[in-house]
PDB file of C-alpha atoms in Angstrom:
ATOM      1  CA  UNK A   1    -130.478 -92.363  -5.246  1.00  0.00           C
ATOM      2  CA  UNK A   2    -133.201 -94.225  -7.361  1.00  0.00           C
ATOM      3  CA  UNK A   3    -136.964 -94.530  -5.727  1.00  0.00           C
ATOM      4  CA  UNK A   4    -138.985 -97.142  -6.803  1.00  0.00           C
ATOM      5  CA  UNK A   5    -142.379 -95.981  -8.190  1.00  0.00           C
ATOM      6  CA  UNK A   6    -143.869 -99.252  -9.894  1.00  0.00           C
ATOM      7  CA  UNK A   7    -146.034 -99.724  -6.907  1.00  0.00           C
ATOM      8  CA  UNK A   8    -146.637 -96.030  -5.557  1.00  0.00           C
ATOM      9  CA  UNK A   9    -150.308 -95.355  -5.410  1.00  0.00           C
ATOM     10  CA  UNK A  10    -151.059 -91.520  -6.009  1.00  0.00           C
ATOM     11  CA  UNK A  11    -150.609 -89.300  -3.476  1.00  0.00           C
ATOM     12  CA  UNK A  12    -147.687 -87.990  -1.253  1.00  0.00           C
ATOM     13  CA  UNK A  13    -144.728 -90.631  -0.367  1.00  0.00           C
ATOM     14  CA  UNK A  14    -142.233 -89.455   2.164  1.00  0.00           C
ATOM     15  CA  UNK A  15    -138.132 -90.879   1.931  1.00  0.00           C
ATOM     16  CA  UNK A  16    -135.209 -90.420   3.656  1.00  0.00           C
ATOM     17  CA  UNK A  17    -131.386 -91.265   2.700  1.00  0.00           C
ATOM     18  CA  UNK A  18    -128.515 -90.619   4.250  1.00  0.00           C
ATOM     19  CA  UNK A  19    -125.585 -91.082   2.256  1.00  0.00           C
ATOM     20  CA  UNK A  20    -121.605 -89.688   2.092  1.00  0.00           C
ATOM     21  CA  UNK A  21    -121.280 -86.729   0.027  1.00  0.00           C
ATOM     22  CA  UNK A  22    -118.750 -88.651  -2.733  1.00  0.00           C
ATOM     23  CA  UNK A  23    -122.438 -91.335  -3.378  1.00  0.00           C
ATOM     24  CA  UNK A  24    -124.132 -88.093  -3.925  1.00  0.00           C
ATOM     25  CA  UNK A  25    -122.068 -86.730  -6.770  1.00  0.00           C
ATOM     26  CA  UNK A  26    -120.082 -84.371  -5.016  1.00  0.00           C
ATOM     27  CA  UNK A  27    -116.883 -86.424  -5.522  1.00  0.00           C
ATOM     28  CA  UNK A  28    -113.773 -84.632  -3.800  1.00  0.00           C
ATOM     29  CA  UNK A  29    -115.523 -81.307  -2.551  1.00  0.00           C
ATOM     30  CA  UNK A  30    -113.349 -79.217  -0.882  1.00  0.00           C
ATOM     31  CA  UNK A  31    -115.945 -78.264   1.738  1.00  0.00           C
ATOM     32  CA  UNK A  32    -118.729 -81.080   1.444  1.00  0.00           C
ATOM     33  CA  UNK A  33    -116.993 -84.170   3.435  1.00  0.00           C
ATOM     34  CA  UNK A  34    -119.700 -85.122   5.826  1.00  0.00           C
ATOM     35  CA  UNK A  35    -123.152 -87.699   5.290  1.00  0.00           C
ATOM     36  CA  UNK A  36    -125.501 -86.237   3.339  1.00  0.00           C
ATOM     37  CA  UNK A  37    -129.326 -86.050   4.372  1.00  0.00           C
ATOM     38  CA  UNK A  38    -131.771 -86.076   2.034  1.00  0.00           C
ATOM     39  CA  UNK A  39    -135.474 -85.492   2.754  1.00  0.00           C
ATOM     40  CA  UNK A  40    -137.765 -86.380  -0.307  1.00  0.00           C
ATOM     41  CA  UNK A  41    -141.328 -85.495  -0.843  1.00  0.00           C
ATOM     42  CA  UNK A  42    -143.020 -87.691  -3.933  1.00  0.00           C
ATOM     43  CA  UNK A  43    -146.376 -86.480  -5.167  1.00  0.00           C
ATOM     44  CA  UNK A  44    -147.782 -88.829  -7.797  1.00  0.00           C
ATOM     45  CA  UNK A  45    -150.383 -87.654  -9.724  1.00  0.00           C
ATOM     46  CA  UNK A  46    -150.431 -90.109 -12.741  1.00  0.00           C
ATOM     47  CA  UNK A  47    -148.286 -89.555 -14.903  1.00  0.00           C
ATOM     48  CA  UNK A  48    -146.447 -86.927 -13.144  1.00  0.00           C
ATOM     49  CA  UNK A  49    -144.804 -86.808  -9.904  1.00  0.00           C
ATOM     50  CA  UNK A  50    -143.644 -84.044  -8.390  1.00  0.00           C
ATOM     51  CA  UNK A  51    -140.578 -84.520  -6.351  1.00  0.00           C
ATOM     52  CA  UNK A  52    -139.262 -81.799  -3.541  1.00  0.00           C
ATOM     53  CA  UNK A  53    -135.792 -82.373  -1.871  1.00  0.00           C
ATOM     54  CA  UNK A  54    -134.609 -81.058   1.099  1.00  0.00           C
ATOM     55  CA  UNK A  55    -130.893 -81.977   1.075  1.00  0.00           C
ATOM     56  CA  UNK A  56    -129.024 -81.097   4.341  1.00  0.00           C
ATOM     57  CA  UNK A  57    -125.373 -81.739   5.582  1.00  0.00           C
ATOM     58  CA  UNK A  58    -122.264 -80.031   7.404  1.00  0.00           C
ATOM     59  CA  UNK A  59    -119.538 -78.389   5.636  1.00  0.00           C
ATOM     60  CA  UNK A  60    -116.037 -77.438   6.625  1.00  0.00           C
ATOM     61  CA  UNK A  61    -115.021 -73.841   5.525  1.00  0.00           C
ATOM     62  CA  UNK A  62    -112.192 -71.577   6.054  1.00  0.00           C
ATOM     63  CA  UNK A  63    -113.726 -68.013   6.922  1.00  0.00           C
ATOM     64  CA  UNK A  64    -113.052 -65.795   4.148  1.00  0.00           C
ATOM     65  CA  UNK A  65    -112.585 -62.609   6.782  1.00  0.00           C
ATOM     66  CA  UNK A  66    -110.631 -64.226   9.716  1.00  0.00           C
ATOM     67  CA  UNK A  67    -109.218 -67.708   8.306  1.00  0.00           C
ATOM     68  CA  UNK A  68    -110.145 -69.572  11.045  1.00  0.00           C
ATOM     69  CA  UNK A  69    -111.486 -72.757   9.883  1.00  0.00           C
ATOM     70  CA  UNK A  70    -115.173 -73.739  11.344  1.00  0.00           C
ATOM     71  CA  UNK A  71    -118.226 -75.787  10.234  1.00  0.00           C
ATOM     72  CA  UNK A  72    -121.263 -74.668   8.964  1.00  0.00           C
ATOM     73  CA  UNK A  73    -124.805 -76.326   8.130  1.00  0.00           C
ATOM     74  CA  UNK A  74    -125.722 -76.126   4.451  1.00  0.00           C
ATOM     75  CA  UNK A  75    -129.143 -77.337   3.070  1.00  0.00           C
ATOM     76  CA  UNK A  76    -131.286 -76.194   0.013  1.00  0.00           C
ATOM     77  CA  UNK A  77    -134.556 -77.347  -1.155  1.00  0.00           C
ATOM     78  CA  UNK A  78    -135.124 -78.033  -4.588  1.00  0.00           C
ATOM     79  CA  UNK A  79    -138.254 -78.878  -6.851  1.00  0.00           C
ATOM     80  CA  UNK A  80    -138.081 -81.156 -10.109  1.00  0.00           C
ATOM     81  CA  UNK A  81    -141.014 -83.247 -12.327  1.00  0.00           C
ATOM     82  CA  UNK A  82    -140.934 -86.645 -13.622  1.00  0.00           C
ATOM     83  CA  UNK A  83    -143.208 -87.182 -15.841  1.00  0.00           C
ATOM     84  CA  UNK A  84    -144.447 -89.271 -19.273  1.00  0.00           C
ATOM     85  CA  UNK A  85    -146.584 -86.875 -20.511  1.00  0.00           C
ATOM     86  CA  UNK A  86    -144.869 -85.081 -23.862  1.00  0.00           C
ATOM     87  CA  UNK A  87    -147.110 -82.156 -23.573  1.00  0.00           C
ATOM     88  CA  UNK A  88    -146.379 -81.629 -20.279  1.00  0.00           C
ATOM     89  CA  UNK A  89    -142.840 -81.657 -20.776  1.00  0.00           C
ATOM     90  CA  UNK A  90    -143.310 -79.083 -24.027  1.00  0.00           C
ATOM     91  CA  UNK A  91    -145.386 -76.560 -22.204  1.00  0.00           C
ATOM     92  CA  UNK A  92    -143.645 -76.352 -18.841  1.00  0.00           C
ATOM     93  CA  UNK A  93    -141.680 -73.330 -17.150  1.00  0.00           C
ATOM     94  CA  UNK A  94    -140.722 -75.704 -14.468  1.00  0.00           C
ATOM     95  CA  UNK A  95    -137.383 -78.522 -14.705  1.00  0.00           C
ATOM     96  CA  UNK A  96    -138.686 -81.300 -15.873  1.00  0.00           C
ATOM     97  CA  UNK A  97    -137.246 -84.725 -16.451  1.00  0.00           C
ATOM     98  CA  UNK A  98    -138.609 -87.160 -18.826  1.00  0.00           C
ATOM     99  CA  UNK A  99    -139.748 -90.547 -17.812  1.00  0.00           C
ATOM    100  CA  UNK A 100    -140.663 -93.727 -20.022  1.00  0.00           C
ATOM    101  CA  UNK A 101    -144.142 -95.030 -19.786  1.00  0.00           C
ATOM    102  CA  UNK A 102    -142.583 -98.167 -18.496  1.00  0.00           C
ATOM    103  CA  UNK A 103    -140.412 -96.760 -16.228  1.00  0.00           C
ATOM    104  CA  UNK A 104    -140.304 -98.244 -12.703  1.00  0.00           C
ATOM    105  CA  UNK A 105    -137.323 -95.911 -10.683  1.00  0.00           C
ATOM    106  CA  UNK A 106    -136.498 -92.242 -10.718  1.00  0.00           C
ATOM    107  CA  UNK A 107    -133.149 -90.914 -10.353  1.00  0.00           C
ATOM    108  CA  UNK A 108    -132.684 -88.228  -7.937  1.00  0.00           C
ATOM    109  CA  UNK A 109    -129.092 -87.980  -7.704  1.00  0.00           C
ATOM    110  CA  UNK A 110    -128.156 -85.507  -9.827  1.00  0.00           C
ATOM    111  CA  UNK A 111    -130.763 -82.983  -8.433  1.00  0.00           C
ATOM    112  CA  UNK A 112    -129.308 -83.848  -5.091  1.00  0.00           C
ATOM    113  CA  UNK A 113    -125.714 -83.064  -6.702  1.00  0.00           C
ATOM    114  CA  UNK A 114    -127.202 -79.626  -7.896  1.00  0.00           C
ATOM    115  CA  UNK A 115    -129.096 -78.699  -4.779  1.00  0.00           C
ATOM    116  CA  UNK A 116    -125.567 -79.876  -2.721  1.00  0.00           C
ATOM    117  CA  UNK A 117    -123.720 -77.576  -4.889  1.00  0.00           C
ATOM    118  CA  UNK A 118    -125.996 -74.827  -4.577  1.00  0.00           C
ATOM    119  CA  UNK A 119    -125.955 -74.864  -0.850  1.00  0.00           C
ATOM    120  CA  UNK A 120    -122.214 -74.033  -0.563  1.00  0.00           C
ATOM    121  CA  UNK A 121    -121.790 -70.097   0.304  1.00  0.00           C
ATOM    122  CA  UNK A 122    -120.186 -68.327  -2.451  1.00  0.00           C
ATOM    123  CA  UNK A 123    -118.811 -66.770   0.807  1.00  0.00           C
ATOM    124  CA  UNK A 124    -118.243 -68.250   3.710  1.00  0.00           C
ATOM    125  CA  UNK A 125    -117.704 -66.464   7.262  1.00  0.00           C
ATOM    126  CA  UNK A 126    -118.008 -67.817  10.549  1.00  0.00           C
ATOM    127  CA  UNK A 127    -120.200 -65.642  12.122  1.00  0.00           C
ATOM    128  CA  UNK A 128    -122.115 -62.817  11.087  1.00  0.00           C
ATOM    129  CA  UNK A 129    -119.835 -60.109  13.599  1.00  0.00           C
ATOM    130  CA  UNK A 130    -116.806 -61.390  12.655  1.00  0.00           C
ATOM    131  CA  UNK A 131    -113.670 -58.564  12.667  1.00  0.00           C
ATOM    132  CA  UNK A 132    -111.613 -60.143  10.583  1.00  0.00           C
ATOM    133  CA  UNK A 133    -107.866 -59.524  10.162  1.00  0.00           C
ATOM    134  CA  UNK A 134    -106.211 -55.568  10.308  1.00  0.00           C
ATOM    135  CA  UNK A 135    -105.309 -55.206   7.306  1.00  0.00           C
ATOM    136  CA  UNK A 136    -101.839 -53.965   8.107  1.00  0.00           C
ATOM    137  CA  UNK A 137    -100.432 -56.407  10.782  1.00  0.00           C
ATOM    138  CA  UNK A 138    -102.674 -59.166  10.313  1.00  0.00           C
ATOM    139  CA  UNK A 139    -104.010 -59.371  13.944  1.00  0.00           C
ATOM    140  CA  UNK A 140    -107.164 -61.647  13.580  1.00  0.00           C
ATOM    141  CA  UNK A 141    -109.224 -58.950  15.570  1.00  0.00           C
ATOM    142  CA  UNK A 142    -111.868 -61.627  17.094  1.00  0.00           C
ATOM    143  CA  UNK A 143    -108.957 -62.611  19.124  1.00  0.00           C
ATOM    144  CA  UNK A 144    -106.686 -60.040  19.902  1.00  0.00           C
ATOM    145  CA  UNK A 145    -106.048 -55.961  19.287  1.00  0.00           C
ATOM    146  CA  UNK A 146    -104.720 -54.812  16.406  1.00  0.00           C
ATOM    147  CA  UNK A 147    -101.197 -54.517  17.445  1.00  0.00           C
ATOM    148  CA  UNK A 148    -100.646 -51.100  14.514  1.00  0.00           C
ATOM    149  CA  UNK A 149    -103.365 -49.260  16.130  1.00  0.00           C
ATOM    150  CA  UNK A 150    -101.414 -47.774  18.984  1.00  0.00           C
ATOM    151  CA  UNK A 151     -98.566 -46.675  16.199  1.00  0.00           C
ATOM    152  CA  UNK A 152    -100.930 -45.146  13.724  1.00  0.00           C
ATOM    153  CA  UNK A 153    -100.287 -41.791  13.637  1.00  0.00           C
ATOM    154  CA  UNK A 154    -101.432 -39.012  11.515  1.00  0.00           C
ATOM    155  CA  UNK A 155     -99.871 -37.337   8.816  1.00  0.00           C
TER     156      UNK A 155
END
């Protein structure tokens, strides 16, 4: 995802892409299958510019309490500078990306890749209430009683 900046003029530039998640570096993701939407927010300020992405999509997940496969939105929002200036790029706390004096694109793509990657749950449920499966016969509680609970007896 390259944006042209030989002509920008400063101030804010808005883009949009939509692209499938293997163009935006997320080549065989388990989860990430659908278009990806990216949102981006260019601030030039000579010779900086100050990029924010807003990278949305739909993933398909397998809930880690019930197993019942569903789909879930994922988005993140990321921040990143482009810029020419070596002191600037010495002294920040910030990411920053180094850009020729001549330059006349930026590449976004692997801060889309990063903010993609960074969406996806660490773990994934389906809803916030799910029940999940009894542990001991494996009833997937959302749907049905726990078929050991009438059996349980004490000790």
């Amino acid at each position: 995802m390259k944006i042209s900046i030989k002509h920008l003029e400063n101030g804010s530039h808005a883009f949009k892409f939509v692209e499938p998640a293997a163009a935006c570096g997320v080549l065989e993701h388990p989860n990430l299958r659908s278009d990806v939407e990216v949102f981006v927010d260019v601030e030039k300020s000579s010779p900086h510019f100050f990029v924010n992405n807003h990278v949305c999509s739909v993933g398909q997940f397998v809930c880690d309490r019930c197993l019942e496969e569903f789909n879930m939105s994922v988005e993140e929002r990321s921040r990143v500078i482009f810029s020419s200036d070596p002191d600037k790029i010495a002294l920040a706390d910030e990411e920053i990306h180094p850009l020729a004096k001549d330059a006349h694109e930026i590449d976004i793509i692997n801060d889309v890749r990063d903010a993609l990657l960074l969406a996806v749950p660490i773990k994934a449920v389906c809803r916030p209430e799910c029940q999940g499966l009894c542990p001991r016969c494996g009833a997937n509680l959302n749907k049905e009683n726990c078929r050991c609970r009438s059996t349980r007896r004490d000790a």
